[in-house]
PDB file of C-alpha atoms and ligand atoms in Angstrom:
ATOM      1  CA  UNK A  13     -12.257  10.012  35.231  1.00 52.00           C
ATOM      2  CA  UNK A  14     -14.502  12.542  33.540  1.00 61.00           C
ATOM      3  CA  UNK A  15     -12.579  15.817  33.555  1.00 72.00           C
ATOM      4  CA  UNK A  16     -15.211  17.959  31.855  1.00 90.00           C
ATOM      5  CA  UNK A  17     -16.230  20.983  33.899  1.00 96.00           C
ATOM      6  CA  UNK A  18     -19.473  21.271  35.825  1.00 97.00           C
ATOM      7  CA  UNK A  19     -19.777  24.854  34.592  1.00 98.00           C
ATOM      8  CA  UNK A  20     -18.098  26.306  31.526  1.00 98.00           C
ATOM      9  CA  UNK A  21     -18.294  29.996  30.759  1.00 98.00           C
ATOM     10  CA  UNK A  22     -16.623  31.050  27.534  1.00 98.00           C
ATOM     11  CA  UNK A  23     -16.144  34.628  26.332  1.00 98.00           C
ATOM     12  CA  UNK A  24     -19.374  35.683  28.030  1.00 98.00           C
ATOM     13  CA  UNK A  25     -20.540  39.213  27.488  1.00 98.00           C
ATOM     14  CA  UNK A  26     -23.617  40.903  28.899  1.00 98.00           C
ATOM     15  CA  UNK A  27     -24.724  44.387  27.937  1.00 97.00           C
ATOM     16  CA  UNK A  28     -27.562  46.359  29.509  1.00 96.00           C
ATOM     17  CA  UNK A  29     -29.257  49.342  27.888  1.00 92.00           C
ATOM     18  CA  UNK A  30     -28.455  50.885  24.528  1.00 89.00           C
ATOM     19  CA  UNK A  31     -26.961  54.029  23.016  1.00 88.00           C
ATOM     20  CA  UNK A  32     -25.679  56.513  25.585  1.00 88.00           C
ATOM     21  CA  UNK A  33     -26.881  54.324  28.472  1.00 90.00           C
ATOM     22  CA  UNK A  34     -25.038  51.174  27.339  1.00 92.00           C
ATOM     23  CA  UNK A  35     -23.427  49.362  30.223  1.00 94.00           C
ATOM     24  CA  UNK A  36     -21.121  46.397  29.715  1.00 95.00           C
ATOM     25  CA  UNK A  37     -21.906  44.352  32.825  1.00 97.00           C
ATOM     26  CA  UNK A  38     -19.636  41.481  31.731  1.00 98.00           C
ATOM     27  CA  UNK A  39     -17.012  41.232  29.031  1.00 97.00           C
ATOM     28  CA  UNK A  40     -14.722  38.382  27.973  1.00 97.00           C
ATOM     29  CA  UNK A  41     -15.551  36.231  30.981  1.00 98.00           C
ATOM     30  CA  UNK A  42     -13.959  32.775  30.761  1.00 98.00           C
ATOM     31  CA  UNK A  43     -14.288  30.361  33.647  1.00 98.00           C
ATOM     32  CA  UNK A  44     -14.269  26.582  33.997  1.00 98.00           C
ATOM     33  CA  UNK A  45     -15.467  25.166  37.299  1.00 98.00           C
ATOM     34  CA  UNK A  46     -14.621  21.558  38.124  1.00 97.00           C
ATOM     35  CA  UNK A  47     -17.380  19.301  39.506  1.00 96.00           C
ATOM     36  CA  UNK A  48     -17.571  19.256  43.282  1.00 95.00           C
ATOM     37  CA  UNK A  49     -15.466  22.358  43.854  1.00 97.00           C
ATOM     38  CA  UNK A  50     -16.368  25.366  45.954  1.00 97.00           C
ATOM     39  CA  UNK A  51     -15.731  28.598  44.056  1.00 98.00           C
ATOM     40  CA  UNK A  52     -16.253  32.080  45.482  1.00 98.00           C
ATOM     41  CA  UNK A  53     -16.632  35.256  43.466  1.00 98.00           C
ATOM     42  CA  UNK A  54     -15.532  38.491  45.048  1.00 98.00           C
ATOM     43  CA  UNK A  55     -15.265  42.025  43.669  1.00 96.00           C
ATOM     44  CA  UNK A  56     -16.434  45.622  44.064  1.00 94.00           C
ATOM     45  CA  UNK A  57     -20.144  46.411  43.976  1.00 94.00           C
ATOM     46  CA  UNK A  58     -21.407  46.589  40.401  1.00 94.00           C
ATOM     47  CA  UNK A  59     -18.648  44.441  38.857  1.00 96.00           C
ATOM     48  CA  UNK A  60     -21.157  41.881  37.557  1.00 97.00           C
ATOM     49  CA  UNK A  61     -21.128  39.113  40.183  1.00 98.00           C
ATOM     50  CA  UNK A  62     -24.921  38.746  40.319  1.00 97.00           C
ATOM     51  CA  UNK A  63     -25.137  39.081  36.542  1.00 98.00           C
ATOM     52  CA  UNK A  64     -22.713  36.179  36.159  1.00 98.00           C
ATOM     53  CA  UNK A  65     -24.749  34.064  38.573  1.00 97.00           C
ATOM     54  CA  UNK A  66     -27.968  34.897  36.726  1.00 97.00           C
ATOM     55  CA  UNK A  67     -26.403  33.725  33.450  1.00 97.00           C
ATOM     56  CA  UNK A  68     -25.539  30.386  35.068  1.00 97.00           C
ATOM     57  CA  UNK A  69     -29.037  30.174  36.604  1.00 96.00           C
ATOM     58  CA  UNK A  70     -30.596  30.746  33.153  1.00 95.00           C
ATOM     59  CA  UNK A  71     -32.350  33.876  34.425  1.00 95.00           C
ATOM     60  CA  UNK A  72     -30.573  35.867  31.732  1.00 96.00           C
ATOM     61  CA  UNK A  73     -28.786  35.059  28.485  1.00 96.00           C
ATOM     62  CA  UNK A  74     -25.368  36.338  27.437  1.00 97.00           C
ATOM     63  CA  UNK A  75     -25.246  38.738  24.490  1.00 97.00           C
ATOM     64  CA  UNK A  76     -22.163  36.911  23.340  1.00 98.00           C
ATOM     65  CA  UNK A  77     -20.283  33.789  24.385  1.00 98.00           C
ATOM     66  CA  UNK A  78     -21.527  30.580  25.964  1.00 97.00           C
ATOM     67  CA  UNK A  79     -22.539  29.155  29.304  1.00 98.00           C
ATOM     68  CA  UNK A  80     -22.856  25.393  29.830  1.00 97.00           C
ATOM     69  CA  UNK A  81     -23.685  23.238  32.821  1.00 97.00           C
ATOM     70  CA  UNK A  82     -22.568  19.619  32.489  1.00 96.00           C
ATOM     71  CA  UNK A  83     -22.358  20.190  28.742  1.00 95.00           C
ATOM     72  CA  UNK A  84     -25.916  21.463  28.271  1.00 96.00           C
ATOM     73  CA  UNK A  85     -27.548  24.881  28.336  1.00 97.00           C
ATOM     74  CA  UNK A  86     -28.443  26.449  31.686  1.00 96.00           C
ATOM     75  CA  UNK A  87     -32.125  26.145  30.682  1.00 95.00           C
ATOM     76  CA  UNK A  88     -31.794  22.387  30.193  1.00 95.00           C
ATOM     77  CA  UNK A  89     -29.821  22.008  33.429  1.00 94.00           C
ATOM     78  CA  UNK A  90     -32.442  23.951  35.393  1.00 91.00           C
ATOM     79  CA  UNK A  91     -35.273  21.936  33.833  1.00 89.00           C
ATOM     80  CA  UNK A  92     -33.462  18.783  34.997  1.00 89.00           C
ATOM     81  CA  UNK A  93     -33.399  20.233  38.541  1.00 86.00           C
ATOM     82  CA  UNK A  94     -29.618  20.331  38.624  1.00 91.00           C
ATOM     83  CA  UNK A  95     -29.361  23.922  39.765  1.00 93.00           C
ATOM     84  CA  UNK A  96     -30.267  25.511  43.097  1.00 91.00           C
ATOM     85  CA  UNK A  97     -30.187  29.292  43.401  1.00 93.00           C
ATOM     86  CA  UNK A  98     -30.129  31.497  46.489  1.00 92.00           C
ATOM     87  CA  UNK A  99     -30.681  35.005  45.101  1.00 90.00           C
ATOM     88  CA  UNK A 100     -29.295  38.196  46.642  1.00 88.00           C
ATOM     89  CA  UNK A 101     -32.769  38.999  48.000  1.00 87.00           C
ATOM     90  CA  UNK A 102     -34.625  35.980  49.363  1.00 86.00           C
ATOM     91  CA  UNK A 103     -37.660  36.069  46.994  1.00 89.00           C
ATOM     92  CA  UNK A 104     -40.034  34.093  49.216  1.00 94.00           C
ATOM     93  CA  UNK A 105     -43.703  33.805  48.338  1.00 95.00           C
ATOM     94  CA  UNK A 106     -45.460  36.076  50.852  1.00 96.00           C
ATOM     95  CA  UNK A 107     -48.633  33.982  51.168  1.00 96.00           C
ATOM     96  CA  UNK A 108     -46.762  30.756  52.050  1.00 97.00           C
ATOM     97  CA  UNK A 109     -45.272  30.030  55.459  1.00 97.00           C
ATOM     98  CA  UNK A 110     -41.626  29.013  55.986  1.00 96.00           C
ATOM     99  CA  UNK A 111     -42.234  25.264  55.636  1.00 96.00           C
ATOM    100  CA  UNK A 112     -44.431  25.737  52.567  1.00 95.00           C
ATOM    101  CA  UNK A 113     -41.845  28.025  50.944  1.00 95.00           C
ATOM    102  CA  UNK A 114     -38.985  25.550  51.349  1.00 93.00           C
ATOM    103  CA  UNK A 115     -41.215  22.643  50.195  1.00 91.00           C
ATOM    104  CA  UNK A 116     -42.325  24.419  47.038  1.00 88.00           C
ATOM    105  CA  UNK A 117     -39.503  23.275  44.696  1.00 82.00           C
ATOM    106  CA  UNK A 118     -40.384  19.662  45.552  1.00 77.00           C
ATOM    107  CA  UNK A 119     -44.024  20.221  44.700  1.00 74.00           C
ATOM    108  CA  UNK A 120     -43.659  22.017  41.393  1.00 68.00           C
ATOM    109  CA  UNK A 121     -42.444  20.155  38.343  1.00 55.00           C
ATOM    110  CA  UNK A 122     -42.712  16.883  40.232  1.00 56.00           C
ATOM    111  CA  UNK A 123     -42.390  14.786  37.118  1.00 53.00           C
ATOM    112  CA  UNK A 124     -38.985  16.219  36.228  1.00 55.00           C
ATOM    113  CA  UNK A 125     -36.462  13.525  36.966  1.00 54.00           C
ATOM    114  CA  UNK A 126     -33.314  14.913  38.528  1.00 56.00           C
ATOM    115  CA  UNK A 127     -30.374  13.760  36.523  1.00 54.00           C
ATOM    116  CA  UNK A 128     -27.241  14.989  34.884  1.00 52.00           C
ATOM    117  CA  UNK A 129     -27.935  15.244  31.201  1.00 49.00           C
ATOM    118  CA  UNK A 130     -24.569  13.701  30.263  1.00 45.00           C
ATOM    119  CA  UNK A 131     -24.687  10.003  29.477  1.00 33.00           C
ATOM    120  CA  UNK A 132     -21.543   9.272  31.493  1.00 35.00           C
ATOM    121  CA  UNK A 133     -22.786  10.841  34.707  1.00 45.00           C
ATOM    122  CA  UNK A 134     -24.468   8.750  37.331  1.00 39.00           C
ATOM    123  CA  UNK A 135     -28.036   9.438  38.331  1.00 39.00           C
ATOM    124  CA  UNK A 136     -28.107  11.084  41.711  1.00 49.00           C
ATOM    125  CA  UNK A 137     -29.640   8.724  44.232  1.00 54.00           C
ATOM    126  CA  UNK A 138     -29.478  10.489  47.543  1.00 59.00           C
ATOM    127  CA  UNK A 139     -32.208  10.196  50.128  1.00 64.00           C
ATOM    128  CA  UNK A 140     -34.583  13.172  50.180  1.00 71.00           C
ATOM    129  CA  UNK A 141     -33.674  15.996  52.532  1.00 76.00           C
ATOM    130  CA  UNK A 142     -35.629  16.285  55.769  1.00 87.00           C
ATOM    131  CA  UNK A 143     -36.640  19.923  55.347  1.00 92.00           C
ATOM    132  CA  UNK A 144     -38.027  20.301  58.853  1.00 94.00           C
ATOM    133  CA  UNK A 145     -34.727  19.076  60.308  1.00 90.00           C
ATOM    134  CA  UNK A 146     -32.757  21.412  58.064  1.00 88.00           C
ATOM    135  CA  UNK A 147     -34.950  24.333  59.195  1.00 93.00           C
ATOM    136  CA  UNK A 148     -34.272  23.391  62.808  1.00 92.00           C
ATOM    137  CA  UNK A 149     -30.536  23.159  62.042  1.00 86.00           C
ATOM    138  CA  UNK A 150     -30.457  26.732  60.760  1.00 86.00           C
ATOM    139  CA  UNK A 151     -32.382  28.010  63.779  1.00 88.00           C
ATOM    140  CA  UNK A 152     -35.823  28.266  62.197  1.00 94.00           C
ATOM    141  CA  UNK A 153     -37.476  25.490  64.205  1.00 95.00           C
ATOM    142  CA  UNK A 154     -39.816  27.932  65.918  1.00 96.00           C
ATOM    143  CA  UNK A 155     -40.698  29.717  62.686  1.00 97.00           C
ATOM    144  CA  UNK A 156     -41.972  26.839  60.521  1.00 97.00           C
ATOM    145  CA  UNK A 157     -45.476  28.254  60.270  1.00 98.00           C
ATOM    146  CA  UNK A 158     -44.641  31.941  60.087  1.00 98.00           C
ATOM    147  CA  UNK A 159     -45.177  34.029  56.975  1.00 98.00           C
ATOM    148  CA  UNK A 160     -42.198  35.853  55.397  1.00 97.00           C
ATOM    149  CA  UNK A 161     -43.605  39.204  56.618  1.00 97.00           C
ATOM    150  CA  UNK A 162     -43.214  37.929  60.197  1.00 97.00           C
ATOM    151  CA  UNK A 163     -39.501  37.096  59.726  1.00 96.00           C
ATOM    152  CA  UNK A 164     -36.357  39.199  60.085  1.00 92.00           C
ATOM    153  CA  UNK A 165     -34.172  39.713  56.995  1.00 88.00           C
ATOM    154  CA  UNK A 166     -31.731  37.064  58.230  1.00 88.00           C
ATOM    155  CA  UNK A 167     -34.542  34.559  58.847  1.00 92.00           C
ATOM    156  CA  UNK A 168     -35.865  35.150  55.329  1.00 93.00           C
ATOM    157  CA  UNK A 169     -32.371  34.585  53.963  1.00 90.00           C
ATOM    158  CA  UNK A 170     -31.998  31.331  55.921  1.00 91.00           C
ATOM    159  CA  UNK A 171     -35.362  30.155  54.555  1.00 94.00           C
ATOM    160  CA  UNK A 172     -34.137  30.822  51.007  1.00 93.00           C
ATOM    161  CA  UNK A 173     -30.938  28.873  51.755  1.00 90.00           C
ATOM    162  CA  UNK A 174     -32.880  25.839  53.024  1.00 91.00           C
ATOM    163  CA  UNK A 175     -35.172  26.029  49.983  1.00 92.00           C
ATOM    164  CA  UNK A 176     -32.141  25.750  47.673  1.00 89.00           C
ATOM    165  CA  UNK A 177     -30.259  23.145  49.748  1.00 85.00           C
ATOM    166  CA  UNK A 178     -33.337  20.943  50.064  1.00 84.00           C
ATOM    167  CA  UNK A 179     -33.173  20.016  46.400  1.00 82.00           C
ATOM    168  CA  UNK A 180     -29.580  18.790  46.807  1.00 85.00           C
ATOM    169  CA  UNK A 181     -28.715  20.343  43.463  1.00 91.00           C
ATOM    170  CA  UNK A 182     -25.640  19.330  41.471  1.00 93.00           C
ATOM    171  CA  UNK A 183     -24.845  23.037  41.148  1.00 95.00           C
ATOM    172  CA  UNK A 184     -25.613  25.435  43.977  1.00 95.00           C
ATOM    173  CA  UNK A 185     -25.488  29.166  43.197  1.00 96.00           C
ATOM    174  CA  UNK A 186     -25.475  31.487  46.210  1.00 96.00           C
ATOM    175  CA  UNK A 187     -25.489  35.281  45.923  1.00 96.00           C
ATOM    176  CA  UNK A 188     -24.258  36.835  49.188  1.00 95.00           C
ATOM    177  CA  UNK A 189     -26.391  34.359  51.145  1.00 92.00           C
ATOM    178  CA  UNK A 190     -25.003  35.278  54.553  1.00 92.00           C
ATOM    179  CA  UNK A 191     -24.811  39.050  54.176  1.00 89.00           C
ATOM    180  CA  UNK A 192     -27.923  39.733  56.289  1.00 83.00           C
ATOM    181  CA  UNK A 193     -26.732  37.590  59.197  1.00 86.00           C
ATOM    182  CA  UNK A 194     -24.924  38.423  62.416  1.00 87.00           C
ATOM    183  CA  UNK A 195     -21.374  37.110  62.689  1.00 88.00           C
ATOM    184  CA  UNK A 196     -22.213  34.196  64.960  1.00 86.00           C
ATOM    185  CA  UNK A 197     -25.064  32.877  62.801  1.00 84.00           C
ATOM    186  CA  UNK A 198     -22.931  33.467  59.725  1.00 88.00           C
ATOM    187  CA  UNK A 199     -20.104  31.305  61.033  1.00 87.00           C
ATOM    188  CA  UNK A 200     -22.529  28.583  62.102  1.00 84.00           C
ATOM    189  CA  UNK A 201     -24.107  28.557  58.655  1.00 85.00           C
ATOM    190  CA  UNK A 202     -20.706  28.519  56.941  1.00 89.00           C
ATOM    191  CA  UNK A 203     -19.955  25.392  58.936  1.00 87.00           C
ATOM    192  CA  UNK A 204     -23.278  23.791  58.014  1.00 83.00           C
ATOM    193  CA  UNK A 205     -22.797  24.668  54.374  1.00 87.00           C
ATOM    194  CA  UNK A 206     -19.333  23.071  54.365  1.00 90.00           C
ATOM    195  CA  UNK A 207     -20.703  19.925  56.055  1.00 85.00           C
ATOM    196  CA  UNK A 208     -23.476  19.685  53.521  1.00 82.00           C
ATOM    197  CA  UNK A 209     -21.128  20.356  50.633  1.00 88.00           C
ATOM    198  CA  UNK A 210     -18.857  17.601  51.930  1.00 86.00           C
ATOM    199  CA  UNK A 211     -21.827  15.254  52.168  1.00 82.00           C
ATOM    200  CA  UNK A 212     -23.471  15.889  48.807  1.00 82.00           C
ATOM    201  CA  UNK A 213     -20.318  16.860  46.832  1.00 86.00           C
ATOM    202  CA  UNK A 214     -22.167  19.544  44.975  1.00 92.00           C
ATOM    203  CA  UNK A 215     -20.503  22.280  42.911  1.00 96.00           C
ATOM    204  CA  UNK A 216     -20.915  25.640  44.635  1.00 96.00           C
ATOM    205  CA  UNK A 217     -20.572  29.136  43.171  1.00 98.00           C
ATOM    206  CA  UNK A 218     -20.732  31.586  46.043  1.00 98.00           C
ATOM    207  CA  UNK A 219     -20.740  35.389  45.820  1.00 98.00           C
ATOM    208  CA  UNK A 220     -19.424  37.277  48.825  1.00 97.00           C
ATOM    209  CA  UNK A 221     -17.913  40.600  49.866  1.00 95.00           C
ATOM    210  CA  UNK A 222     -16.085  38.974  52.774  1.00 95.00           C
ATOM    211  CA  UNK A 223     -12.460  38.022  52.131  1.00 97.00           C
ATOM    212  CA  UNK A 224     -12.348  35.813  55.246  1.00 95.00           C
ATOM    213  CA  UNK A 225     -15.501  33.986  54.194  1.00 95.00           C
ATOM    214  CA  UNK A 226     -14.129  33.445  50.676  1.00 97.00           C
ATOM    215  CA  UNK A 227     -10.848  31.989  51.968  1.00 97.00           C
ATOM    216  CA  UNK A 228     -12.529  29.813  54.566  1.00 96.00           C
ATOM    217  CA  UNK A 229     -15.049  28.258  52.214  1.00 96.00           C
ATOM    218  CA  UNK A 230     -13.358  28.040  48.861  1.00 98.00           C
ATOM    219  CA  UNK A 231     -11.137  25.862  46.729  1.00 98.00           C
ATOM    220  CA  UNK A 232     -10.853  28.783  44.341  1.00 98.00           C
ATOM    221  CA  UNK A 233     -11.532  32.503  44.662  1.00 98.00           C
ATOM    222  CA  UNK A 234     -12.371  34.461  41.518  1.00 98.00           C
ATOM    223  CA  UNK A 235     -11.657  38.202  41.738  1.00 98.00           C
ATOM    224  CA  UNK A 236     -13.645  40.521  39.471  1.00 97.00           C
ATOM    225  CA  UNK A 237     -13.233  44.179  38.513  1.00 95.00           C
ATOM    226  CA  UNK A 238     -15.833  46.599  37.126  1.00 94.00           C
ATOM    227  CA  UNK A 239     -16.292  48.673  33.962  1.00 90.00           C
ATOM    228  CA  UNK A 240     -16.505  46.390  32.205  1.00 94.00           C
ATOM    229  CA  UNK A 241     -17.223  43.534  34.601  1.00 96.00           C
ATOM    230  CA  UNK A 242     -14.438  41.014  34.127  1.00 97.00           C
ATOM    231  CA  UNK A 243     -12.351  38.403  35.893  1.00 97.00           C
ATOM    232  CA  UNK A 244      -8.940  39.712  36.926  1.00 96.00           C
ATOM    233  CA  UNK A 245      -7.666  36.869  39.094  1.00 96.00           C
ATOM    234  CA  UNK A 246      -8.322  33.222  39.885  1.00 97.00           C
ATOM    235  CA  UNK A 247      -6.652  32.157  43.128  1.00 98.00           C
ATOM    236  CA  UNK A 248      -6.557  28.553  44.355  1.00 98.00           C
ATOM    237  CA  UNK A 249      -6.763  28.237  48.140  1.00 98.00           C
ATOM    238  CA  UNK A 250      -4.342  25.493  49.046  1.00 97.00           C
ATOM    239  CA  UNK A 251      -5.371  24.982  52.684  1.00 97.00           C
ATOM    240  CA  UNK A 252      -6.375  21.652  54.241  1.00 94.00           C
ATOM    241  CA  UNK A 253      -9.965  20.903  55.204  1.00 92.00           C
ATOM    242  CA  UNK A 254     -11.863  20.974  57.438  1.00 88.00           C
ATOM    243  CA  UNK A 255     -11.117  24.645  57.966  1.00 88.00           C
ATOM    244  CA  UNK A 256     -11.800  25.203  61.618  1.00 83.00           C
ATOM    245  CA  UNK A 257     -12.210  28.437  63.551  1.00 81.00           C
ATOM    246  CA  UNK A 258      -8.598  27.870  64.684  1.00 87.00           C
ATOM    247  CA  UNK A 259      -7.239  27.793  61.157  1.00 90.00           C
ATOM    248  CA  UNK A 260      -8.619  31.278  60.509  1.00 90.00           C
ATOM    249  CA  UNK A 261      -5.988  32.573  62.917  1.00 92.00           C
ATOM    250  CA  UNK A 262      -3.001  30.924  61.210  1.00 95.00           C
ATOM    251  CA  UNK A 263      -0.358  32.649  59.096  1.00 97.00           C
ATOM    252  CA  UNK A 264      -1.226  30.506  56.062  1.00 97.00           C
ATOM    253  CA  UNK A 265      -4.822  31.686  56.238  1.00 97.00           C
ATOM    254  CA  UNK A 266      -3.759  35.332  56.607  1.00 97.00           C
ATOM    255  CA  UNK A 267      -1.461  34.919  53.614  1.00 97.00           C
ATOM    256  CA  UNK A 268      -4.472  34.176  51.390  1.00 98.00           C
ATOM    257  CA  UNK A 269      -6.526  36.972  52.946  1.00 98.00           C
ATOM    258  CA  UNK A 270      -3.717  39.469  52.246  1.00 98.00           C
ATOM    259  CA  UNK A 271      -3.282  38.194  48.700  1.00 97.00           C
ATOM    260  CA  UNK A 272      -6.985  38.571  47.904  1.00 97.00           C
ATOM    261  CA  UNK A 273      -7.176  42.011  49.573  1.00 97.00           C
ATOM    262  CA  UNK A 274      -4.251  43.168  47.409  1.00 96.00           C
ATOM    263  CA  UNK A 275      -5.956  41.903  44.271  1.00 95.00           C
ATOM    264  CA  UNK A 276      -9.234  43.521  45.303  1.00 94.00           C
ATOM    265  CA  UNK A 277      -7.523  46.838  45.874  1.00 92.00           C
ATOM    266  CA  UNK A 278      -5.959  46.570  42.438  1.00 90.00           C
ATOM    267  CA  UNK A 279      -9.434  45.803  41.047  1.00 84.00           C
ATOM    268  CA  UNK A 280     -10.784  48.996  42.650  1.00 81.00           C
ATOM    269  CA  UNK A 281      -7.940  51.048  41.209  1.00 80.00           C
ATOM    270  CA  UNK A 282      -7.944  49.385  37.793  1.00 71.00           C
ATOM    271  CA  UNK A 283      -8.535  51.916  35.030  1.00 68.00           C
ATOM    272  CA  UNK A 284     -11.786  51.710  33.141  1.00 69.00           C
ATOM    273  CA  UNK A 285     -11.407  49.786  29.916  1.00 65.00           C
ATOM    274  CA  UNK A 286     -13.122  51.101  26.791  1.00 63.00           C
ATOM    275  CA  UNK A 287     -16.549  49.447  26.714  1.00 56.00           C
ATOM    276  CA  UNK A 288     -18.537  48.141  23.788  1.00 52.00           C
ATOM    277  CA  UNK A 289     -20.613  50.684  21.898  1.00 48.00           C
TER     278      UNK A 289
HETATM  279  N1  ATP B  12     -31.445  44.552  34.720  1.00 66.55           N
HETATM  280  C1  ATP B  12     -30.486  45.472  34.621  1.00 66.55           C
HETATM  281  N2  ATP B  12     -30.634  46.545  33.836  1.00 66.55           N
HETATM  282  C2  ATP B  12     -29.653  47.476  33.702  1.00 66.55           C
HETATM  283  N3  ATP B  12     -28.474  47.414  34.345  1.00 66.55           N
HETATM  284  C3  ATP B  12     -28.277  46.370  35.153  1.00 66.55           C
HETATM  285  C4  ATP B  12     -29.258  45.348  35.354  1.00 66.55           C
HETATM  286  N4  ATP B  12     -28.775  44.428  36.221  1.00 66.55           N
HETATM  287  C5  ATP B  12     -27.547  44.869  36.560  1.00 66.55           C
HETATM  288  N5  ATP B  12     -27.250  46.016  35.931  1.00 66.55           N
HETATM  289  C6  ATP B  12     -25.981  46.753  36.023  1.00 66.55           C
HETATM  290  O1  ATP B  12     -24.935  45.845  35.729  1.00 66.55           O
HETATM  291  C7  ATP B  12     -23.821  46.060  36.577  1.00 66.55           C
HETATM  292  C8  ATP B  12     -23.511  44.779  37.328  1.00 66.55           C
HETATM  293  O2  ATP B  12     -24.585  44.520  38.229  1.00 66.55           O
HETATM  294  P1  ATP B  12     -24.553  43.298  39.237  1.00 66.55           P
HETATM  295  O3  ATP B  12     -25.843  43.302  39.957  1.00 66.55           O
HETATM  296  O4  ATP B  12     -24.190  42.071  38.489  1.00 66.55           O
HETATM  297  O5  ATP B  12     -23.344  43.727  40.195  1.00 66.55           O
HETATM  298  P2  ATP B  12     -22.786  43.017  41.513  1.00 66.55           P
HETATM  299  O6  ATP B  12     -21.337  42.762  41.284  1.00 66.55           O
HETATM  300  O7  ATP B  12     -23.642  41.849  41.846  1.00 66.55           O
HETATM  301  O8  ATP B  12     -22.950  44.168  42.600  1.00 66.55           O
HETATM  302  P3  ATP B  12     -23.284  44.058  44.192  1.00 66.55           P
HETATM  303  O9  ATP B  12     -22.019  43.636  44.854  1.00 66.55           O
HETATM  304  O10 ATP B  12     -23.668  45.459  44.541  1.00 66.55           O
HETATM  305  O11 ATP B  12     -24.409  43.098  44.362  1.00 66.55           O
HETATM  306  C9  ATP B  12     -24.201  47.231  37.489  1.00 66.55           C
HETATM  307  O12 ATP B  12     -23.641  48.410  36.965  1.00 66.55           O
HETATM  308  C10 ATP B  12     -25.706  47.275  37.413  1.00 66.55           C
HETATM  309  O13 ATP B  12     -26.186  48.587  37.565  1.00 66.55           O
HETATM  310 MG1   MG B  13     -24.926  41.421  43.419  1.00 66.55          MG
END
């Protein structure tokens, strides 16, 4: 069995600004993510969660260190359509309706064959996603022909989620995708995401501020701390799946919630480390 990671981040450092305004958004970040696992990233605001996701999505480059997806650069992985990204703000094209927005990734770069760039990996051969059905599933059936300006924040966010899921990417990056949703819709979408993840066995990196959400969804929770942005804990969630609404009430589940809350509190209190000049 191929044990190489889906995502490898080694000694990654990202610095914004210069001189007196230098800010070390990430420093010494090492993380290997196994193929097909669900990994959540949690940490105080400003600790570099979105920055880390943008490095993986090839939207930014590290100032130091390396990021690889299936052994190639994030740019190569994105060009091969291996990566789906749900950004923290939905970034829909305002002149396209919901259906056109979610169909866009299929239309652009049509010639790019979707494949893992490693010789050993099998070419993905799944049937194409029925985008209209997926939109209905997330409660947007009535909104197919609406423009983004006619949607609520949560509806825009759901559109962005369908746009990313529709590609069935090998690596799915989600930056607080459910933060604009009410609790009921959020739980329903968590369920749908887990079903889909189970079906397509994709590797998910999921940023959240919700401890319960992180425990429910994840195989592994990565806790980050700020100044400089860094990983302070990697916690494996050893709970059986599927993780039902009932399981959330069990002592085992609460044990993980308490553990992560403790680590988060420590991350808040952690003294600032000297940052790079
Ligand atoms: N383009 C940029 N230019 C300058 N500073 C930036 C830029 N992007 C992010 N930062 C800074 O880097 C740090 C990390 O930002 P990032 O957006 O990654 O945090 P985050 O953990 O995602 O926070 P939140 O939970 O609020 O979304 C912050 O201090 C932020 O101000
Ligand atoms: Mg963020």
